[in-house]
């Protein structure tokens, strides 16, 4: 008899053997392998029972569909204008418009800045390139909806193919809205205003080029897609926020900030301070709800994220170091340059992370001004500068938000020069609140709380009601209740605690 020859099994043979093994180890009584109708016969009652339970309890489990409004965010975006920084770069703006192919530019400014060197340089730069321009110089400091509408009425018939803003945040914000409403000439003014005061319509069109030349070191508006104004009928400050609003280019020339009065430097710098501090302490981006159903609906203010953190913390440290110097010495060009850079860095930080309670509470403070006129501002009507309205509640706010993330609040206190080596985490809020109050007192000429602005206990309910609609920023506030009455109680206590800083 011949010897048996062993044949190496082919891949097909091995596959058949494997299938037979499965069959024998999972005989016909195994529902998963023997009966194609098993799932339908046995699982359907379980699914129906689960669905009924979910309907009754309002709770889900397993992999049933989730309400998108309850899903947390899972991504963040980074958006900012192109920035050019350096002493003397204003003179390049004519070439910028020529490079864009612009033929007709609407220049936006205010009566004070119109008289300054920055506007003269802009006119010379545009003329050198043969670019036609018209100047609108009626921007109101701390603009109201009426002044915005006046500016829009100027822009519509002019038909510019590009915009140039020269001034502080009020000017840049006004120019953004002139650009928006000339692109949407038939839109109602409230269509794009942030909900719930407006309809919160997204900006779907690409707007015309806008170049922003800041003359103050504060708002960071040259980097952001946000424009703020007073909605007089509602006695509240609100705005429009969308990435498509952001300027095409921000030209940051430290020479343009040298003419700022000390009071303007202080209040503008406080805006930088709290842009950075609020964005640093905002809720994390992946705790925000709802998750957008379309990327165009993702808000500009997203919550703290790894990229915004870098800009916000750097701006905070720079502001603490250089703002007092900038205010006290008008010849300290280094401090002024550093503050302009800090404003831009903070703009990138908060423009993507957002702000929260200090800004949300500041809007009714501004809109319900009892008659306070801040020293050092050349205006005829009462005014509380934006930076002052933000700063006045800050010590109370950060005592409130600290339990949400004590380590971040301690890092912020360290930026103010506090030795945190032996500070307990549960004391983070008190330590940071005290550090902020001391910084404000040392800066000088700042009101010691809401009482210093003329507010009394009788104003608190109205201030609370003016804060509630600021959902765009309140949603980023750590520790703030979602239930309306609880939120009212918390805001009421915060305003009460902000009456004085000591």
Coordinates of C-alpha atoms in Angstrom, one line a residue:
X1 CA 0.0 0.0 0.0
X2 CA 1.3 3.4 -0.9
X3 CA 2.1 5.9 1.8
X4 CA -0.6 8.6 2.4
X5 CA 0.2 12.0 1.0
X6 CA -0.6 15.0 3.2
X7 CA -2.1 17.8 1.2
X8 CA -1.9 21.3 2.6
X9 CA -5.5 22.6 2.9
X10 CA -6.4 25.5 0.6
X11 CA -7.8 28.8 1.9
X12 CA -11.3 27.6 0.7
X13 CA -10.9 24.3 2.6
X14 CA -9.9 26.2 5.8
X15 CA -12.9 28.5 5.5
X16 CA -15.3 25.5 5.1
X17 CA -13.7 23.9 8.2
X18 CA -14.2 27.1 10.2
X19 CA -17.8 27.3 9.2
X20 CA -18.4 23.7 10.2
X21 CA -16.8 24.4 13.6
X22 CA -19.1 27.3 14.1
X23 CA -22.1 25.2 13.2
X24 CA -21.2 22.5 15.7
X25 CA -20.3 24.8 18.5
X26 CA -23.4 26.9 18.0
X27 CA -26.1 24.3 17.2
X28 CA -29.5 25.1 15.9
X29 CA -30.8 26.0 19.3
X30 CA -28.5 29.1 19.3
X31 CA -30.8 31.9 18.3
X32 CA -28.0 34.1 16.9
X33 CA -26.9 31.5 14.2
X34 CA -29.8 29.1 13.6
X35 CA -32.9 31.1 13.1
X36 CA -33.0 34.2 10.8
X37 CA -36.4 35.1 12.2
X38 CA -35.3 35.0 15.8
X39 CA -34.6 38.8 16.1
X40 CA -37.9 39.8 14.7
X41 CA -39.8 37.2 16.8
X42 CA -38.2 37.9 20.2
X43 CA -36.6 41.3 20.0
X44 CA -39.5 43.3 18.7
X45 CA -41.5 43.0 21.9
X46 CA -38.4 44.1 23.9
X47 CA -37.9 47.1 21.6
X48 CA -41.5 48.1 21.8
X49 CA -41.5 47.8 25.6
X50 CA -38.3 49.9 25.8
X51 CA -39.8 52.6 23.5
X52 CA -42.9 52.7 25.7
X53 CA -40.8 53.1 28.8
X54 CA -38.8 55.9 27.1
X55 CA -42.0 57.7 26.2
X56 CA -43.3 57.4 29.7
X57 CA -40.1 58.4 31.5
X58 CA -38.6 60.8 29.0
X59 CA -35.3 59.0 29.4
X60 CA -33.3 57.1 26.8
X61 CA -30.7 54.4 26.9
X62 CA -28.9 52.0 24.6
X63 CA -28.7 53.4 21.0
X64 CA -32.1 55.0 20.5
X65 CA -32.1 58.4 18.7
X66 CA -31.2 61.4 20.9
X67 CA -32.7 64.9 20.8
X68 CA -30.1 67.0 19.1
X69 CA -30.8 69.9 21.4
X70 CA -29.5 67.9 24.3
X71 CA -26.3 66.7 22.6
X72 CA -23.1 68.3 23.7
X73 CA -20.7 69.9 21.3
X74 CA -17.9 67.7 20.1
X75 CA -15.8 70.2 18.0
X76 CA -14.5 73.7 18.0
X77 CA -13.5 76.1 15.2
X78 CA -10.8 78.7 15.0
X79 CA -11.7 81.9 13.1
X80 CA -10.0 85.3 13.1
X81 CA -9.2 88.1 10.8
X82 CA -5.8 88.5 9.2
X83 CA -3.7 90.8 11.4
X84 CA -0.8 93.1 10.5
X85 CA 1.0 94.7 13.4
X86 CA 3.7 97.3 13.5
X87 CA 4.3 101.0 13.9
X88 CA 3.5 102.9 10.7
X89 CA 1.6 100.2 8.9
X90 CA -1.5 102.4 8.4
X91 CA 0.2 103.9 5.4
X92 CA -0.1 100.5 3.6
X93 CA -3.9 100.5 3.6
X94 CA -4.2 102.1 0.1
X95 CA -2.1 99.3 -1.4
X96 CA -4.3 96.7 0.4
X97 CA -7.5 98.0 -1.3
X98 CA -5.7 98.2 -4.6
X99 CA -4.6 94.6 -4.2
X100 CA -8.2 93.7 -3.5
X101 CA -9.4 95.4 -6.6
X102 CA -11.5 97.9 -4.7
X103 CA -12.5 101.1 -6.5
X104 CA -14.9 102.7 -4.1
X105 CA -14.3 102.6 -0.3
X106 CA -16.6 103.8 2.5
X107 CA -14.5 105.1 5.3
X108 CA -16.1 104.9 8.7
X109 CA -15.0 106.9 11.8
X110 CA -16.2 109.2 14.6
X111 CA -16.0 113.0 15.0
X112 CA -13.0 112.8 17.3
X113 CA -10.9 110.4 15.3
X114 CA -11.7 112.3 12.1
X115 CA -9.4 115.0 13.4
X116 CA -6.5 112.7 14.1
X117 CA -3.5 111.7 12.1
X118 CA -4.8 108.1 11.5
X119 CA -7.6 109.4 9.2
X120 CA -5.3 111.8 7.4
X121 CA -2.9 108.9 6.7
X122 CA -5.8 106.8 5.4
X123 CA -6.9 109.6 3.1
X124 CA -3.4 110.0 1.7
X125 CA -3.0 106.3 1.3
X126 CA -6.2 105.9 -0.7
X127 CA -5.5 109.0 -2.8
X128 CA -2.1 107.7 -3.7
X129 CA -3.7 104.6 -5.2
X130 CA -6.4 106.6 -7.0
X131 CA -9.2 104.9 -5.0
X132 CA -12.5 106.8 -4.6
X133 CA -13.7 107.2 -1.0
X134 CA -16.4 108.8 1.1
X135 CA -16.1 109.4 4.8
X136 CA -18.9 108.7 7.3
X137 CA -17.9 110.4 10.6
X138 CA -21.1 110.3 12.6
X139 CA -20.4 107.1 14.6
X140 CA -21.6 107.3 18.2
X141 CA -19.4 106.1 21.0
X142 CA -21.3 103.2 22.6
X143 CA -23.6 103.1 19.6
X144 CA -27.4 102.8 19.8
X145 CA -29.6 101.1 17.2
X146 CA -30.6 104.5 16.0
X147 CA -27.0 105.5 15.2
X148 CA -26.4 102.2 13.5
X149 CA -29.5 102.7 11.3
X150 CA -28.2 106.2 10.4
X151 CA -24.9 104.7 9.3
X152 CA -26.6 102.0 7.2
X153 CA -28.8 104.7 5.6
X154 CA -25.6 106.5 4.5
X155 CA -23.9 103.3 3.2
X156 CA -26.8 101.9 1.1
X157 CA -27.0 104.6 -1.6
X158 CA -23.2 105.1 -1.7
X159 CA -22.7 101.6 -3.1
X160 CA -19.1 101.0 -1.8
X161 CA -17.3 97.8 -2.9
X162 CA -15.2 97.8 0.3
X163 CA -15.3 99.3 3.9
X164 CA -12.6 100.9 6.0
X165 CA -13.1 101.4 9.8
X166 CA -10.8 103.8 11.6
X167 CA -11.4 104.1 15.3
X168 CA -12.3 102.2 18.4
X169 CA -14.7 99.3 18.8
X170 CA -17.8 101.5 18.3
X171 CA -16.5 102.5 14.9
X172 CA -15.5 99.0 13.8
X173 CA -18.8 97.5 15.0
X174 CA -20.8 100.1 13.1
X175 CA -18.8 99.4 9.9
X176 CA -19.5 95.7 10.3
X177 CA -23.2 96.4 10.4
X178 CA -23.1 98.8 7.5
X179 CA -21.4 96.1 5.5
X180 CA -24.0 93.5 6.6
X181 CA -27.1 95.5 5.8
X182 CA -25.9 96.8 2.5
X183 CA -25.5 93.2 1.4
X184 CA -29.0 92.4 2.8
X185 CA -30.8 95.7 1.8
X186 CA -34.3 94.3 2.3
X187 CA -33.7 92.6 5.7
X188 CA -35.5 93.8 8.8
X189 CA -33.0 95.3 11.4
X190 CA -33.9 92.6 14.0
X191 CA -33.4 89.7 11.5
X192 CA -29.7 89.2 12.4
X193 CA -29.8 90.5 16.0
X194 CA -29.0 87.8 18.6
X195 CA -32.0 85.9 19.9
X196 CA -34.1 86.3 21.9
X197 CA -34.1 90.1 21.3
X198 CA -33.8 89.4 17.6
X199 CA -34.3 86.5 15.2
X200 CA -30.7 85.4 15.2
X201 CA -30.6 84.7 11.5
X202 CA -27.3 83.3 10.2
X203 CA -25.3 85.3 7.7
X204 CA -25.1 83.1 4.7
X205 CA -23.6 85.5 2.2
X206 CA -20.0 86.5 1.9
X207 CA -19.8 90.2 2.7
X208 CA -17.6 92.9 1.1
X209 CA -14.0 93.4 2.2
X210 CA -13.7 95.3 5.5
X211 CA -10.3 96.6 6.8
X212 CA -10.3 97.7 10.5
X213 CA -7.7 100.1 11.9
X214 CA -8.1 100.3 15.7
X215 CA -7.2 103.5 17.4
X216 CA -7.9 102.1 20.9
X217 CA -6.4 99.1 22.7
X218 CA -9.5 97.4 23.9
X219 CA -12.3 95.7 22.1
X220 CA -10.3 93.5 19.8
X221 CA -13.1 94.1 17.3
X222 CA -10.6 94.0 14.4
X223 CA -10.4 90.2 14.9
X224 CA -14.0 89.2 15.7
X225 CA -17.3 88.6 14.0
X226 CA -19.2 90.5 16.7
X227 CA -20.9 93.9 16.7
X228 CA -22.5 95.4 19.9
X229 CA -25.0 98.2 20.3
X230 CA -27.8 99.5 22.6
X231 CA -31.3 98.3 21.7
X232 CA -33.0 101.3 23.2
X233 CA -36.6 100.1 23.2
X234 CA -35.5 97.0 25.3
X235 CA -33.1 99.0 27.5
X236 CA -30.5 96.4 26.8
X237 CA -27.2 96.1 25.0
X238 CA -27.2 93.3 22.4
X239 CA -25.5 92.7 19.0
X240 CA -25.0 90.5 16.0
X241 CA -22.4 87.7 16.0
X242 CA -21.3 85.6 13.1
X243 CA -18.0 84.7 11.6
X244 CA -18.9 86.3 8.3
X245 CA -18.9 89.7 10.0
X246 CA -15.2 89.6 10.9
X247 CA -13.0 92.1 9.1
X248 CA -10.9 90.9 6.2
X249 CA -7.8 92.5 7.7
X250 CA -7.0 94.2 11.0
X251 CA -4.2 96.8 10.7
X252 CA -2.8 97.3 14.2
X253 CA -0.5 100.4 14.3
X254 CA 0.7 101.3 17.8
X255 CA 1.2 104.9 16.6
X256 CA -2.6 105.3 16.4
X257 CA -3.2 104.6 20.1
X258 CA -0.8 107.3 21.4
X259 CA -3.5 110.0 21.4
X260 CA -5.8 108.1 23.7
X261 CA -6.7 110.0 26.9
X262 CA -5.8 108.2 30.1
X263 CA -9.4 107.4 30.9
X264 CA -10.0 105.8 27.6
X265 CA -6.8 103.8 27.9
X266 CA -8.0 102.5 31.3
X267 CA -11.6 101.6 30.3
X268 CA -10.4 100.1 27.0
X269 CA -7.7 98.1 28.8
X270 CA -10.3 96.8 31.3
X271 CA -12.2 95.4 28.3
X272 CA -9.1 93.5 27.3
X273 CA -8.6 92.3 30.8
X274 CA -12.1 90.7 31.1
X275 CA -12.2 89.5 27.5
X276 CA -9.2 87.3 28.4
X277 CA -10.4 86.4 31.9
X278 CA -13.9 85.5 30.9
X279 CA -12.8 83.4 27.9
X280 CA -10.2 81.6 30.1
X281 CA -12.9 80.7 32.6
X282 CA -15.8 80.0 30.3
X283 CA -17.3 76.5 30.2
X284 CA -15.3 74.1 28.0
X285 CA -16.5 73.9 24.4
X286 CA -17.5 70.2 24.8
X287 CA -19.9 71.1 27.6
X288 CA -21.9 73.5 25.5
X289 CA -25.3 72.5 24.2
X290 CA -26.9 72.2 21.7
X291 CA -24.6 70.5 19.2
X292 CA -25.2 72.3 15.9
X293 CA -27.1 70.4 13.2
X294 CA -25.2 72.2 10.5
X295 CA -21.7 73.8 10.8
X296 CA -23.1 77.2 9.7
X297 CA -25.0 77.2 13.0
X298 CA -22.0 76.7 15.2
X299 CA -21.8 79.9 17.3
X300 CA -18.8 82.2 17.2
X301 CA -18.7 81.9 21.0
X302 CA -18.0 78.2 21.6
X303 CA -16.6 77.9 25.1
X304 CA -13.0 77.6 26.3
X305 CA -10.9 75.4 24.0
X306 CA -7.2 74.6 23.6
X307 CA -6.4 77.3 21.0
X308 CA -8.3 80.1 22.6
X309 CA -6.7 79.3 26.0
X310 CA -3.3 80.2 24.6
X311 CA -4.4 83.6 23.4
X312 CA -6.5 84.4 26.4
X313 CA -3.9 83.6 29.1
X314 CA -1.2 85.4 27.2
X315 CA -3.4 88.5 26.9
X316 CA -4.3 88.4 30.6
X317 CA -0.7 88.3 31.7
X318 CA 0.2 91.1 29.3
X319 CA -2.7 93.3 30.4
X320 CA -1.9 92.9 34.1
X321 CA 1.7 93.9 33.5
X322 CA 1.2 96.8 31.0
X323 CA -2.2 98.4 31.6
X324 CA -1.2 100.3 34.7
X325 CA 1.9 101.6 33.0
X326 CA 0.0 102.6 29.9
X327 CA -2.5 104.6 31.9
X328 CA 0.0 106.3 34.2
X329 CA 2.6 107.4 31.6
X330 CA 1.4 108.7 28.2
X331 CA 5.0 108.5 26.9
X332 CA 5.4 104.8 27.7
X333 CA 5.3 103.6 24.1
X334 CA 6.3 100.0 25.0
X335 CA 3.3 99.7 27.3
X336 CA 0.9 101.1 24.7
X337 CA 2.3 98.8 22.0
X338 CA 1.9 95.8 24.3
X339 CA -1.6 96.8 25.2
X340 CA -2.6 97.0 21.5
X341 CA -1.1 93.5 21.0
X342 CA -2.9 92.2 24.1
X343 CA -6.2 93.6 22.8
X344 CA -5.7 91.7 19.5
X345 CA -4.7 88.5 21.3
X346 CA -7.7 88.7 23.6
X347 CA -9.9 89.3 20.6
X348 CA -8.8 86.0 19.0
X349 CA -9.3 84.3 22.4
X350 CA -12.7 85.5 23.3
X351 CA -13.8 85.7 19.6
X352 CA -13.7 82.0 19.5
X353 CA -14.3 81.0 23.2
X354 CA -16.7 83.8 24.2
X355 CA -17.3 85.8 27.3
X356 CA -19.8 85.2 30.1
X357 CA -21.2 86.9 33.2
X358 CA -19.2 90.2 33.4
X359 CA -20.2 91.0 29.8
X360 CA -23.8 89.7 30.1
X361 CA -24.4 91.8 33.2
X362 CA -22.7 94.8 31.7
X363 CA -25.3 95.3 29.0
X364 CA -28.2 96.4 31.2
X365 CA -25.8 98.5 33.3
X366 CA -24.9 100.4 30.2
X367 CA -28.5 100.5 28.9
X368 CA -30.0 101.6 32.2
X369 CA -27.4 104.2 33.2
X370 CA -29.0 106.4 35.9
X371 CA -27.1 109.4 34.8
X372 CA -23.4 108.6 35.3
X373 CA -20.8 110.4 33.1
X374 CA -17.3 108.9 33.3
X375 CA -14.6 111.5 33.7
X376 CA -12.2 111.9 30.8
X377 CA -14.7 111.2 28.0
X378 CA -15.4 114.1 25.6
X379 CA -19.2 113.5 25.2
X380 CA -22.2 115.6 26.1
X381 CA -24.5 112.8 27.3
X382 CA -24.1 110.4 30.3
X383 CA -21.9 107.5 29.5
X384 CA -20.5 104.4 31.3
X385 CA -17.7 103.2 29.2
X386 CA -18.0 99.5 28.2
X387 CA -14.8 98.5 30.1
X388 CA -16.1 100.1 33.3
X389 CA -19.5 98.3 33.0
X390 CA -17.7 95.0 32.6
X391 CA -15.3 95.6 35.5
X392 CA -17.8 96.7 38.1
X393 CA -19.2 93.2 38.6
X394 CA -16.0 91.2 38.1
X395 CA -15.0 90.6 41.8
X396 CA -18.4 89.1 42.6
X397 CA -18.5 87.1 39.3
X398 CA -15.3 85.3 39.8
X399 CA -16.1 84.4 43.4
X400 CA -19.2 82.8 41.9
X401 CA -17.6 81.0 39.0
X402 CA -14.6 79.6 40.8
X403 CA -16.1 76.3 42.1
X404 CA -16.6 75.2 38.5
X405 CA -12.8 75.1 37.9
X406 CA -10.7 76.2 40.9
X407 CA -7.4 75.5 39.1
X408 CA -8.2 77.9 36.2
X409 CA -9.2 80.6 38.7
X410 CA -6.0 80.1 40.7
X411 CA -3.9 80.3 37.5
X412 CA -5.7 83.6 36.8
X413 CA -5.0 84.8 40.3
X414 CA -1.3 83.9 39.8
X415 CA -1.3 86.1 36.6
X416 CA -2.3 89.0 38.9
X417 CA 0.8 88.4 41.0
X418 CA -0.8 86.3 43.8
X419 CA 1.4 83.6 45.4
X420 CA -0.9 80.6 45.1
X421 CA 1.5 78.0 46.6
X422 CA -0.5 77.4 49.8
X423 CA -3.9 78.5 48.6
X424 CA -6.6 75.9 48.9
X425 CA -8.7 75.1 45.9
X426 CA -11.9 76.0 47.7
X427 CA -10.5 79.5 48.3
X428 CA -9.8 80.1 44.6
X429 CA -12.8 82.4 44.1
X430 CA -12.1 84.6 47.1
X431 CA -8.5 84.9 46.1
X432 CA -9.2 85.9 42.5
X433 CA -12.0 88.2 43.4
X434 CA -9.8 90.1 45.9
X435 CA -7.0 90.3 43.3
X436 CA -9.3 91.8 40.7
X437 CA -10.7 94.3 43.2
X438 CA -7.2 95.4 44.2
X439 CA -6.2 95.7 40.6
X440 CA -9.1 98.0 39.9
X441 CA -8.4 100.1 43.0
X442 CA -4.7 100.5 42.1
X443 CA -5.5 101.4 38.5
X444 CA -7.4 104.5 39.8
X445 CA -10.5 106.5 38.9
X446 CA -12.7 103.3 38.9
X447 CA -16.1 103.2 40.6
X448 CA -16.1 101.0 43.7
X449 CA -19.1 98.9 42.6
X450 CA -22.5 99.7 41.2
X451 CA -23.2 102.3 43.9
X452 CA -20.3 104.4 42.4
X453 CA -22.3 104.5 39.1
X454 CA -25.5 105.7 40.9
X455 CA -27.3 102.4 41.1
X456 CA -29.3 101.5 44.2
X457 CA -31.0 98.4 45.4
X458 CA -34.2 99.6 43.6
X459 CA -32.4 99.0 40.3
X460 CA -31.5 95.4 40.8
X461 CA -34.7 93.7 39.5
X462 CA -34.5 95.8 36.3
X463 CA -30.8 94.9 35.9
X464 CA -31.6 91.2 36.3
X465 CA -34.4 91.3 33.7
X466 CA -32.0 93.1 31.4
X467 CA -29.4 90.4 31.8
X468 CA -31.7 87.4 31.2
X469 CA -32.0 87.9 27.4
X470 CA -28.2 87.8 27.0
X471 CA -28.4 84.0 26.3
X472 CA -25.5 84.1 23.8
X473 CA -23.0 84.8 26.7
X474 CA -24.9 83.5 29.7
X475 CA -24.8 80.0 28.2
X476 CA -21.1 80.0 28.7
X477 CA -21.2 81.0 32.3
X478 CA -19.9 78.3 34.7
X479 CA -22.3 77.5 37.5
X480 CA -25.3 79.4 36.2
X481 CA -28.6 77.6 36.5
X482 CA -30.6 76.6 33.5
X483 CA -33.9 76.9 35.3
X484 CA -35.1 80.5 34.9
X485 CA -36.1 81.3 38.5
X486 CA -32.9 79.8 39.9
X487 CA -31.0 81.9 37.3
X488 CA -32.8 85.0 38.4
X489 CA -31.9 84.4 42.0
X490 CA -28.2 83.9 41.2
X491 CA -28.1 87.1 39.1
X492 CA -29.9 89.0 41.8
X493 CA -27.3 87.9 44.3
X494 CA -24.5 88.8 41.9
X495 CA -25.8 92.3 41.4
X496 CA -26.3 92.7 45.2
X497 CA -22.7 91.6 45.8
X498 CA -21.5 94.0 43.1
X499 CA -22.9 97.1 44.9
X500 CA -19.5 97.7 46.5
X501 CA -16.2 95.8 46.1
X502 CA -15.3 95.9 49.8

